[in-house]
mmCIF file of C-alpha atoms in Angstrom:
data_model
loop_
_atom_site.group_PDB
_atom_site.id
_atom_site.type_symbol
_atom_site.label_atom_id
_atom_site.label_comp_id
_atom_site.label_asym_id
_atom_site.label_seq_id
_atom_site.Cartn_x
_atom_site.Cartn_y
_atom_site.Cartn_z
ATOM 1 C CA ALA A 1 0.214 -0.137 0.420
ATOM 2 C CA GLU A 2 2.895 2.916 0.826
ATOM 3 C CA LYS A 3 4.307 2.103 -3.003
ATOM 4 C CA LEU A 4 0.941 2.859 -4.005
ATOM 5 C CA GLY A 5 0.079 5.267 -1.597
ATOM 6 C CA ALA A 6 3.427 6.620 -3.262
ATOM 7 C CA THR A 7 3.314 6.110 -7.563
ATOM 8 C CA TRP A 8 -0.298 7.184 -6.946
ATOM 9 C CA ALA A 9 0.506 11.264 -4.783
ATOM 10 C CA ALA A 10 3.134 11.086 -8.128
ATOM 11 C CA ALA A 11 1.058 10.528 -10.781
ATOM 12 C CA GLY A 12 -1.551 13.006 -9.519
ATOM 13 C CA ASP A 13 0.275 15.742 -11.165
ATOM 14 C CA CYS A 14 -1.247 14.383 -14.697
ATOM 15 C CA LEU A 15 -4.564 15.870 -13.537
ATOM 16 C CA PRO A 16 -5.602 18.681 -14.841
ATOM 17 C CA GLY A 17 -5.169 21.262 -12.114
ATOM 18 C CA THR A 18 -2.404 20.448 -10.200
ATOM 19 C CA THR A 19 1.289 21.155 -10.366
ATOM 20 C CA SER A 20 3.768 19.435 -9.155
ATOM 21 C CA GLY A 21 3.966 18.681 -5.430
ATOM 22 C CA GLU A 22 0.150 19.426 -4.923
ATOM 23 C CA SER A 23 -1.370 16.256 -5.427
ATOM 24 C CA SER A 24 -3.438 15.551 -2.283
ATOM 25 C CA LEU A 25 -5.420 12.353 -3.725
ATOM 26 C CA GLU A 26 -8.713 10.879 -2.581
ATOM 27 C CA LEU A 27 -10.997 8.220 -3.376
ATOM 28 C CA VAL A 28 -13.645 8.348 -5.327
ATOM 29 C CA GLU A 29 -14.693 4.786 -6.890
ATOM 30 C CA CYS A 30 -13.983 1.279 -5.226
ATOM 31 C CA ALA A 31 -16.067 -1.717 -7.864
ATOM 32 C CA ALA A 32 -15.539 -4.510 -9.392
ATOM 33 C CA LEU A 33 -15.719 -5.854 -13.420
ATOM 34 C CA ILE A 34 -16.189 -9.095 -14.181
ATOM 35 C CA ALA A 35 -14.979 -10.741 -17.318
ATOM 36 C CA TRP A 36 -16.924 -13.512 -18.732
ATOM 37 C CA PRO A 37 -15.749 -16.328 -21.100
ATOM 38 C CA GLY A 38 -17.063 -15.438 -24.387
ATOM 39 C CA SER A 39 -17.290 -11.798 -23.452
ATOM 40 C CA GLY A 40 -17.226 -9.219 -26.405
ATOM 41 C CA HIS A 41 -14.607 -6.520 -26.782
ATOM 42 C CA GLN A 42 -15.422 -3.777 -25.333
ATOM 43 C CA VAL A 43 -15.297 0.050 -27.798
ATOM 44 C CA ALA A 44 -12.334 2.493 -27.518
ATOM 45 C CA HIS A 45 -13.752 4.671 -24.937
ATOM 46 C CA ALA A 46 -12.290 6.638 -22.055
ATOM 47 C CA ASP A 47 -14.358 7.404 -18.468
ATOM 48 C CA PHE A 48 -13.472 10.438 -18.417
ATOM 49 C CA LEU A 49 -13.523 12.605 -21.440
ATOM 50 C CA ARG A 50 -11.198 15.991 -22.442
ATOM 51 C CA VAL A 51 -13.487 17.920 -24.809
ATOM 52 C CA GLU A 52 -14.929 20.796 -24.158
ATOM 53 C CA ASP A 53 -18.361 21.339 -25.167
ATOM 54 C CA GLU A 54 -20.018 25.088 -24.114
ATOM 55 C CA GLU A 55 -23.349 23.177 -24.804
ATOM 56 C CA ASP A 56 -23.608 20.871 -22.938
ATOM 57 C CA GLU A 57 -25.617 20.986 -20.180
ATOM 58 C CA GLU A 58 -24.586 17.793 -18.251
ATOM 59 C CA PRO A 59 -20.875 17.610 -17.648
ATOM 60 C CA ASP A 60 -19.545 14.496 -15.689
ATOM 61 C CA ASP A 61 -20.460 13.639 -13.715
ATOM 62 C CA MET A 62 -17.324 11.556 -11.659
ATOM 63 C CA PRO A 63 -13.538 14.341 -11.732
ATOM 64 C CA PRO A 64 -10.624 13.869 -14.232
ATOM 65 C CA ARG A 65 -8.491 10.975 -11.654
ATOM 66 C CA LEU A 66 -6.836 7.982 -11.738
ATOM 67 C CA VAL A 67 -7.825 4.753 -12.812
ATOM 68 C CA THR A 68 -5.772 1.778 -10.365
ATOM 69 C CA PHE A 69 -6.818 -2.532 -11.792
ATOM 70 C CA ILE A 70 -6.472 -4.360 -9.056
ATOM 71 C CA TYR A 71 -6.344 -7.900 -11.223
ATOM 72 C CA LEU A 72 -7.421 -11.263 -9.523
ATOM 73 C CA GLN A 73 -6.476 -13.055 -12.435
ATOM 74 C CA ASP A 74 -3.680 -14.433 -13.982
ATOM 75 C CA THR A 75 -4.090 -12.022 -17.915
ATOM 76 C CA PRO A 76 -1.598 -13.463 -19.563
ATOM 77 C CA SER A 77 -2.202 -13.243 -22.438
ATOM 78 C CA LEU A 78 -4.819 -11.644 -25.935
ATOM 79 C CA ASP A 79 -7.385 -14.323 -24.667
ATOM 80 C CA HIS A 80 -7.439 -13.781 -21.088
ATOM 81 C CA GLY A 81 -9.360 -10.168 -22.233
ATOM 82 C CA PRO A 82 -6.996 -7.818 -21.047
ATOM 83 C CA THR A 83 -7.428 -3.970 -21.244
ATOM 84 C CA ALA A 84 -5.694 -2.625 -24.112
ATOM 85 C CA PHE A 85 -4.904 0.964 -23.766
ATOM 86 C CA LEU A 86 -4.478 3.678 -26.744
ATOM 87 C CA LEU A 87 -1.315 5.315 -25.874
ATOM 88 C CA GLY A 88 -0.326 9.744 -25.672
ATOM 89 C CA THR A 89 -4.403 9.299 -26.000
ATOM 90 C CA ALA A 90 -5.683 12.284 -22.584
ATOM 91 C CA ASN A 91 -6.289 14.908 -24.829
ATOM 92 C CA GLU A 92 -9.053 16.474 -26.446
ATOM 93 C CA TYR A 93 -7.803 15.560 -30.092
ATOM 94 C CA ALA A 94 -7.895 10.835 -29.103
ATOM 95 C CA HIS A 95 -10.718 11.899 -28.265
ATOM 96 C CA LEU A 96 -12.832 12.831 -31.193
ATOM 97 C CA LEU A 97 -11.944 11.401 -33.396
ATOM 98 C CA ASN A 98 -12.362 8.622 -31.558
ATOM 99 C CA GLU A 99 -16.025 9.552 -31.141
ATOM 100 C CA PHE A 100 -16.217 11.153 -35.356
ATOM 101 C CA GLU A 101 -12.971 9.383 -37.072
ATOM 102 C CA GLU A 102 -12.199 5.631 -35.981
ATOM 103 C CA ASP A 103 -10.375 3.993 -38.619
ATOM 104 C CA ALA A 104 -8.363 8.088 -38.197
ATOM 105 C CA LEU A 105 -7.557 6.794 -34.715
ATOM 106 C CA VAL A 106 -6.389 3.667 -34.525
ATOM 107 C CA GLU A 107 -4.301 4.705 -37.330
ATOM 108 C CA GLU A 108 -2.159 7.045 -35.259
ATOM 109 C CA PHE A 109 -2.706 5.011 -31.969
ATOM 110 C CA ALA A 110 -2.096 2.081 -32.872
ATOM 111 C CA PRO A 111 -1.050 -0.653 -31.639
ATOM 112 C CA ALA A 112 -2.871 -0.595 -27.802
ATOM 113 C CA ARG A 113 -0.621 -1.304 -24.829
ATOM 114 C CA LEU A 114 -2.669 -5.017 -23.003
ATOM 115 C CA ALA A 115 -2.352 -5.182 -19.026
ATOM 116 C CA ALA A 116 -1.216 -8.537 -19.681
ATOM 117 C CA VAL A 117 -0.836 -9.359 -15.558
ATOM 118 C CA ASP A 118 -0.491 -11.094 -12.667
ATOM 119 C CA ALA A 119 -2.500 -12.070 -10.487
ATOM 120 C CA GLY A 120 -1.861 -9.210 -7.542
ATOM 121 C CA HIS A 121 -0.086 -6.651 -10.107
ATOM 122 C CA ALA A 122 -1.844 -3.014 -10.323
ATOM 123 C CA VAL A 123 -2.358 -1.290 -13.293
ATOM 124 C CA ILE A 124 -2.600 2.826 -13.137
ATOM 125 C CA TYR A 125 -3.895 5.021 -15.509
ATOM 126 C CA ASP A 126 -5.364 8.648 -16.183
ATOM 127 C CA ALA A 127 -9.432 8.230 -16.704
ATOM 128 C CA SER A 128 -8.664 10.277 -19.832
ATOM 129 C CA VAL A 129 -6.694 7.339 -22.109
ATOM 130 C CA LEU A 130 -8.502 5.546 -24.277
ATOM 131 C CA HIS A 131 -8.987 2.226 -23.546
ATOM 132 C CA PHE A 132 -10.848 -1.772 -24.452
ATOM 133 C CA GLY A 133 -11.160 -4.575 -22.216
ATOM 134 C CA SER A 134 -10.318 -6.916 -25.843
ATOM 135 C CA ALA A 135 -12.786 -10.339 -25.854
ATOM 136 C CA ASN A 136 -12.087 -12.693 -22.836
ATOM 137 C CA VAL A 137 -12.728 -16.790 -24.887
ATOM 138 C CA VAL A 138 -10.733 -18.259 -22.519
ATOM 139 C CA PRO A 139 -13.414 -21.102 -20.776
ATOM 140 C CA GLY A 140 -13.876 -21.365 -17.135
ATOM 141 C CA ASN A 141 -11.738 -17.720 -17.118
ATOM 142 C CA GLU A 142 -14.125 -15.361 -14.667
ATOM 143 C CA ARG A 143 -11.526 -12.024 -15.146
ATOM 144 C CA VAL A 144 -12.656 -10.337 -11.972
ATOM 145 C CA VAL A 145 -11.143 -6.347 -11.688
ATOM 146 C CA LEU A 146 -11.648 -4.618 -8.825
ATOM 147 C CA TYR A 147 -10.789 -0.842 -9.656
ATOM 148 C CA VAL A 148 -10.857 2.100 -7.128
ATOM 149 C CA SER A 149 -9.810 5.506 -8.923
ATOM 150 C CA PHE A 150 -8.915 9.164 -6.951
ATOM 151 C CA ALA A 151 -8.664 12.873 -8.125
ATOM 152 C CA ARG A 152 -7.656 15.914 -5.980
ATOM 153 C CA ALA A 153 -9.212 16.724 -2.892
ATOM 154 C CA GLY A 154 -12.391 18.156 -3.322
ATOM 155 C CA ALA A 155 -12.541 18.239 -7.333
#
């Protein structure tokens, strides 16, 4: 927990509005995701959009945040349904491509990086990074991921 705490504090600098040394974080989500055997491939998405929309009357319910996936089963291969991340996509440009020009998004940001990890490993990412769960095609593989999210205190 101490190692993760230091990692979360350092990673908090990527959240909008923070400056180095100012990243006091608080827990805002705690849940689990289950990908049952036969679960299909998710579409690429961000859990927090970095798109300015002045006409949006319903802003996101959740603030910008760091998400930590803690894998409860080994996820050694693509067949096991690991989460895939498109690096460099935590920005408005990539989010607009994802919404309107998926082919251009894939061409510019592929290949996705797979979180093929052992049970007990954690992956920490900015909620605005585009990502997707890949298909879980391994019989008897109920892939469970515990996740917690942290936002700037008071956000």
